[in-house]
GROMACS .gro file of C-alpha atoms in nm:
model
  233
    1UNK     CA    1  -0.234   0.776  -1.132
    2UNK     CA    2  -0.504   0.519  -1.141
    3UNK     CA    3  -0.620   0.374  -0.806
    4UNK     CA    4  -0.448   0.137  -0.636
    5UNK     CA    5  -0.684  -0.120  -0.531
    6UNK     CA    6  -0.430  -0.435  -0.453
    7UNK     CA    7  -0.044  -0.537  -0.479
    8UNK     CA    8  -0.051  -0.584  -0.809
    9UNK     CA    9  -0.178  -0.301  -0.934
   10UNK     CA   10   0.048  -0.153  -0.649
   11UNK     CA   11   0.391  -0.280  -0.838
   12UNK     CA   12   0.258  -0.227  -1.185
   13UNK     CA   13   0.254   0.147  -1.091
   14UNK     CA   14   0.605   0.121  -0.983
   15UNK     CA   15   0.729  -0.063  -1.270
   16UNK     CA   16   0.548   0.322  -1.455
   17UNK     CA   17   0.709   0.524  -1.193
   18UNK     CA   18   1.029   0.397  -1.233
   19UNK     CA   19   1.075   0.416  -1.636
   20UNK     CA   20   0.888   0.746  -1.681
   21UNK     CA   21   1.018   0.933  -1.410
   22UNK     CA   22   1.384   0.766  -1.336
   23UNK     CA   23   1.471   0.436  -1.583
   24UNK     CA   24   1.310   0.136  -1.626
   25UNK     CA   25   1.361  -0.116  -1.381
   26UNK     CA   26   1.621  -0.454  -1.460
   27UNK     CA   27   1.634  -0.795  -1.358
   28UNK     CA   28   1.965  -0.675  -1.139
   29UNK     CA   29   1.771  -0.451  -1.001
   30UNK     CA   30   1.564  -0.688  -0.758
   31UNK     CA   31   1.737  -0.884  -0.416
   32UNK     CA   32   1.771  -1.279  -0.507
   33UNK     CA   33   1.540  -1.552  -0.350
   34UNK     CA   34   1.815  -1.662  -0.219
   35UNK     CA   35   1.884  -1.355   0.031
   36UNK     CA   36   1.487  -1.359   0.073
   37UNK     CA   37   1.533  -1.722   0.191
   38UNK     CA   38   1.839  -1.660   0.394
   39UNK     CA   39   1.660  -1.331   0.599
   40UNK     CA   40   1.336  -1.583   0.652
   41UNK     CA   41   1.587  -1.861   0.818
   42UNK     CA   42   1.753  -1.635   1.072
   43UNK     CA   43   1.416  -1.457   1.189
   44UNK     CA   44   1.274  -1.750   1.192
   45UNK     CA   45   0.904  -1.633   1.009
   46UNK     CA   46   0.781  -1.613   0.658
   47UNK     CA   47   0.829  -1.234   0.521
   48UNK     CA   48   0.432  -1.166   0.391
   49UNK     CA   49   0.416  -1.139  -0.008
   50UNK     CA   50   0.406  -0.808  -0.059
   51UNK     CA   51   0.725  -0.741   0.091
   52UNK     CA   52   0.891  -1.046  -0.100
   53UNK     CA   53   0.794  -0.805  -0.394
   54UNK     CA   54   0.923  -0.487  -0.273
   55UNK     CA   55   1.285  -0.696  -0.232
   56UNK     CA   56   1.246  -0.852  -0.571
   57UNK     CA   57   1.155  -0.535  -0.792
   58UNK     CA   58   1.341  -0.247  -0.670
   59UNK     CA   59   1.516  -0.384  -0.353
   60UNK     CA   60   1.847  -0.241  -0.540
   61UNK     CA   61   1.753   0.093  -0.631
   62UNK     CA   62   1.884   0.325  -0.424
   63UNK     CA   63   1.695   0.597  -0.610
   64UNK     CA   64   1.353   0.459  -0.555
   65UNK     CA   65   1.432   0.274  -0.201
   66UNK     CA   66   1.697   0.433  -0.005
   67UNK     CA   67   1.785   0.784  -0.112
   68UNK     CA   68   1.671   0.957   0.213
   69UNK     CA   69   1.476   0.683   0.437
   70UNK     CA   70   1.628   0.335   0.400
   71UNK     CA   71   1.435   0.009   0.316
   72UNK     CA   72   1.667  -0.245   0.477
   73UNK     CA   73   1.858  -0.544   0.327
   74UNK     CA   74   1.676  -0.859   0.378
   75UNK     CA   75   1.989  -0.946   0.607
   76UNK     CA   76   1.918  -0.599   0.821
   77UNK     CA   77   1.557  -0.695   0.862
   78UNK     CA   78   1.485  -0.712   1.237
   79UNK     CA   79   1.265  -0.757   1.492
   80UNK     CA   80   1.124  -0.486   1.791
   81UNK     CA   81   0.964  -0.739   2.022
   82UNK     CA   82   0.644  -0.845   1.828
   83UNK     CA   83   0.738  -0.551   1.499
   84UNK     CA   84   0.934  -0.626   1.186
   85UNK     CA   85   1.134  -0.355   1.118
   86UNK     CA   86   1.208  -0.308   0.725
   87UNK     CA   87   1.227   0.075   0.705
   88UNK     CA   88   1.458   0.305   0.896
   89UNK     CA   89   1.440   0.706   0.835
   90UNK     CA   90   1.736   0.876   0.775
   91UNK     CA   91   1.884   1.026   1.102
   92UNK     CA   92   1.698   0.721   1.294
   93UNK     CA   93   1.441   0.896   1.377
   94UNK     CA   94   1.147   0.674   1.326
   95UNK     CA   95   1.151   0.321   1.224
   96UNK     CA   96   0.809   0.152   0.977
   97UNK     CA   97   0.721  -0.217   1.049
   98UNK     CA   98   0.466  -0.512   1.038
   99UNK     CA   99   0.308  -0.661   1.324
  100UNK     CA  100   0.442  -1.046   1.336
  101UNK     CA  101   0.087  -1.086   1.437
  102UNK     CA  102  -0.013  -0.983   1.076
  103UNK     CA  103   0.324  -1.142   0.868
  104UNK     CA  104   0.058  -1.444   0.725
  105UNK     CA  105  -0.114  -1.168   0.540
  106UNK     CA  106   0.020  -1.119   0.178
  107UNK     CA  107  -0.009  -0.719   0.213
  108UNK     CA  108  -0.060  -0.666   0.536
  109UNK     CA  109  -0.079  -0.295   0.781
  110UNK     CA  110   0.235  -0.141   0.814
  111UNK     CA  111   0.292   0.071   1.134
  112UNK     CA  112   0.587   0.315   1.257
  113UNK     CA  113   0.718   0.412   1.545
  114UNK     CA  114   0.913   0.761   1.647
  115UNK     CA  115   1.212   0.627   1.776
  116UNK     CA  116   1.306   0.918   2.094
  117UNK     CA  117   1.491   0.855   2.447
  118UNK     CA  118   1.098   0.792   2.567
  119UNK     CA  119   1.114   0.389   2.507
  120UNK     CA  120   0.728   0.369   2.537
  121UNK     CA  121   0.650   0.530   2.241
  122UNK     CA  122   0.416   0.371   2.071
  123UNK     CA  123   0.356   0.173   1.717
  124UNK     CA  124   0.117   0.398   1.521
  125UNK     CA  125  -0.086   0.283   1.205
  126UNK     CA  126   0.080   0.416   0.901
  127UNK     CA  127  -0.095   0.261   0.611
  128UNK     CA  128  -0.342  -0.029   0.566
  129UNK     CA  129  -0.135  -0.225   0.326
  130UNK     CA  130   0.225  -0.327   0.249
  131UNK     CA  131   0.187  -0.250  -0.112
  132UNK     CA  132   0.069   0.143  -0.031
  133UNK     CA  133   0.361   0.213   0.204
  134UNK     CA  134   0.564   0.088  -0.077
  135UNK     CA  135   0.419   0.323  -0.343
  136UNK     CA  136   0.478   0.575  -0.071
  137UNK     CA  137   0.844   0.504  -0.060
  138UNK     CA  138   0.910   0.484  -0.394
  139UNK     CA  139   0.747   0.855  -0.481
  140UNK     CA  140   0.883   1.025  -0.154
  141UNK     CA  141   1.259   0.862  -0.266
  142UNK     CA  142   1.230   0.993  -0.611
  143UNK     CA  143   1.172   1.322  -0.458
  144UNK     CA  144   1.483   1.356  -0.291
  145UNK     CA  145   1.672   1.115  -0.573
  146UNK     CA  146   1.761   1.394  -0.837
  147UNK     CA  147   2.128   1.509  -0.814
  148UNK     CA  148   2.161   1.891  -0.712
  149UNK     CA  149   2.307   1.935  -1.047
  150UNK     CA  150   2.055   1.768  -1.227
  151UNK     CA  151   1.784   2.079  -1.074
  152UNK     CA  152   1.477   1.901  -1.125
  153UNK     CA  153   1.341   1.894  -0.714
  154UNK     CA  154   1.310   2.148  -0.462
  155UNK     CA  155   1.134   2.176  -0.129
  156UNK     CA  156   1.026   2.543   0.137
  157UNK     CA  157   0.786   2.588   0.419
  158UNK     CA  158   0.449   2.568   0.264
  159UNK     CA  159   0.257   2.926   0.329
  160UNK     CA  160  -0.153   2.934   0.311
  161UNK     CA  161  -0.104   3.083  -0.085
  162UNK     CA  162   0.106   2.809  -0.160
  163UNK     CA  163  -0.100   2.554   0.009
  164UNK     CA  164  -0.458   2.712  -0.190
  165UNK     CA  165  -0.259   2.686  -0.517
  166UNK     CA  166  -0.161   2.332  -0.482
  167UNK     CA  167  -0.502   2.271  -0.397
  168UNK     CA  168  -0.675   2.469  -0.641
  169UNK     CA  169  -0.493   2.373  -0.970
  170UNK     CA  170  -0.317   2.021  -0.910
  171UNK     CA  171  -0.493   1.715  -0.889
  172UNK     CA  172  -0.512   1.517  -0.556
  173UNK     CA  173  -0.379   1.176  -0.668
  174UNK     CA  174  -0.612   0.873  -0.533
  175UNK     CA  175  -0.402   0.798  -0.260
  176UNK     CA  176  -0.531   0.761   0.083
  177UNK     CA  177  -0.388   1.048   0.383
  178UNK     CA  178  -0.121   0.909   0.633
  179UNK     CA  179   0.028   1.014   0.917
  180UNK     CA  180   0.374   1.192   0.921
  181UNK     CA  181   0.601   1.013   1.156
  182UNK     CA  182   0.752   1.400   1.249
  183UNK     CA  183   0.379   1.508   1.383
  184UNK     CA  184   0.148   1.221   1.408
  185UNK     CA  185  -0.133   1.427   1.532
  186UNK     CA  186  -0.137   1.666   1.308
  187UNK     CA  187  -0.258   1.733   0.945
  188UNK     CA  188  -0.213   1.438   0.714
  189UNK     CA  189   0.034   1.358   0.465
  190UNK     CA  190  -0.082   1.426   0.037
  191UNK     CA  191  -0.021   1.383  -0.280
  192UNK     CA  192  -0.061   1.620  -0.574
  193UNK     CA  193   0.059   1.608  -0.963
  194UNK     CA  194   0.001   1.846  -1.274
  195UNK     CA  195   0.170   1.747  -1.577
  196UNK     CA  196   0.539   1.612  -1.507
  197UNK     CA  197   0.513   1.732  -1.155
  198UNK     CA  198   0.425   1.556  -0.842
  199UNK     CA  199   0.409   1.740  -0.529
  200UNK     CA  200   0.368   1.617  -0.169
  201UNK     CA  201   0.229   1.825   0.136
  202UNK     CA  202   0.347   1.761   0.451
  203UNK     CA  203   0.115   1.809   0.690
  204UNK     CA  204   0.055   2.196   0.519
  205UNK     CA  205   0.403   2.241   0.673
  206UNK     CA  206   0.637   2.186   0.409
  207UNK     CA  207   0.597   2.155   0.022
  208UNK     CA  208   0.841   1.952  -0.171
  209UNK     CA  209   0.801   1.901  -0.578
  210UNK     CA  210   0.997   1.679  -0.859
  211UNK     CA  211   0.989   1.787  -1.229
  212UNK     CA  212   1.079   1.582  -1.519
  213UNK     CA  213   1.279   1.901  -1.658
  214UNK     CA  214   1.461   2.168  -1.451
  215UNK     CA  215   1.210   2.400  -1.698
  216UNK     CA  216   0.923   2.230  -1.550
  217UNK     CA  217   1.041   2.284  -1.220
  218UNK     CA  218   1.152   2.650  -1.289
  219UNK     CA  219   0.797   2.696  -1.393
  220UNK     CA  220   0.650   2.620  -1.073
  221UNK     CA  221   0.903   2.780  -0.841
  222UNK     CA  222   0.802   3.124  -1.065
  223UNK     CA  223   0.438   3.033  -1.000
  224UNK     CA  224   0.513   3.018  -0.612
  225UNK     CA  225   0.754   3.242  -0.500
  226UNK     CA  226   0.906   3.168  -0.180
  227UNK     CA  227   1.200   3.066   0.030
  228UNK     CA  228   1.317   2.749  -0.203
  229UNK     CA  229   1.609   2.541  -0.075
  230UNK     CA  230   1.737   2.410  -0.363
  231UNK     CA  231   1.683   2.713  -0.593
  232UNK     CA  232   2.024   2.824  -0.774
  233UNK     CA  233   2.161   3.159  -0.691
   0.00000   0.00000   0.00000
């Protein structure tokens, strides 16, 4: 994974993501300028560039978009007071925006929020561009996108062994540490691959890993023994 220094280079690694890992991405796949249009009309702003592109590549692929946290429709886009809200996680739990403050910027900060009866909780930073958090979604969907059948991801508590393995023979991928939204204030969030695996730690809480083959995975589950959910009997 080369760096990702701007939006472009941002979407040409999803365009990679999505045919090596999943299947190349179609024309069909992408929302239509005209539901871009129609969502800018009744929320009366301009969505910022790099979101425009998130809608237009994937916006349709469930796989890379909405497997277990949801990017919204364009016509579910909404606001929370002076936050556009485009991302929702799964139970409700937390909700990722842009300040309306910062919409004029083509790939602007993206920040979430912990959604919890306490009303007051407050917008975090999350990532310093658009075009990251979208990378971020599309390799944390792909790792819950497999179908159990398929066998090819799995995820357990992450132990100190496990944790100095990952470390000590995968590569950190050049992506930059973010929060996650279940413990803000703890360890960050990373990214790890060896070859046809990615891996992502979770604040050294929980491990979760996507092979291309259910061999590749079995290899790595033999590797590090432990308490896998998705493991077959």
């Amino acid at each position: 994974m080369a760096p990702i220094d701007d939006a472009e280079s941002a979407f040409r690694f999803v365009e990679w993501f999505a045919e090596y890992w999943l299947s190349p991405l179609e024309d069909e796949d992408g929302r239509t300028a005209e539901e871009i249009t129609a969502a800018e009309h009744r929320l009366g702003l301009r969505l910022p560039a790099t979101l425009t592109s998130c809608y237009r590549l994937p916006g349709r692929r469930g796989d890379l978009t909405s497997r277990q946290d949801r990017l919204l429709r364009p016509d579910q886009l909404r606001l929370d007071k002076n936050v556009l809200v485009f991302r929702v996680e799964n139970q409700h739990c937390a909700v990722w925006g842009v300040r309306v403050s910062q919409l004029a910027q083509p790939d602007p900060p993206v920040v979430f929020r912990e959604l919890t009866r306490d009303c007051r909780t407050p917008w975090r930073p999350f990532l310093e561009r658009l075009s990251l958090a979208a990378v971020e979604m599309i390799l944390s969907e792909a790792l819950l996108s497999a179908e159990p059948a398929d066998d090819v991801s799995d995820n357990r508590e992450l132990d100190e062994r496990a944790l100095q393995g990952v470390e000590e023979h995968f590569e950190r991928l050049p992506f930059p540490d973010y929060p996650l939204w279940a413990d803000p204030d703890g360890p960050p969030v990373r990214w790890f691959a060896g070859a046809d695996l990615i891996l992502r730690d979770d604040a050294r809480q929980w491990l979760w890993v996507r092979g291309r083959t259910t061999a590749q995975l079995d290899t790595f589950r033999a590797a590090f023994p432990g308490d896998w959910i998705m493991q077959p009997d």
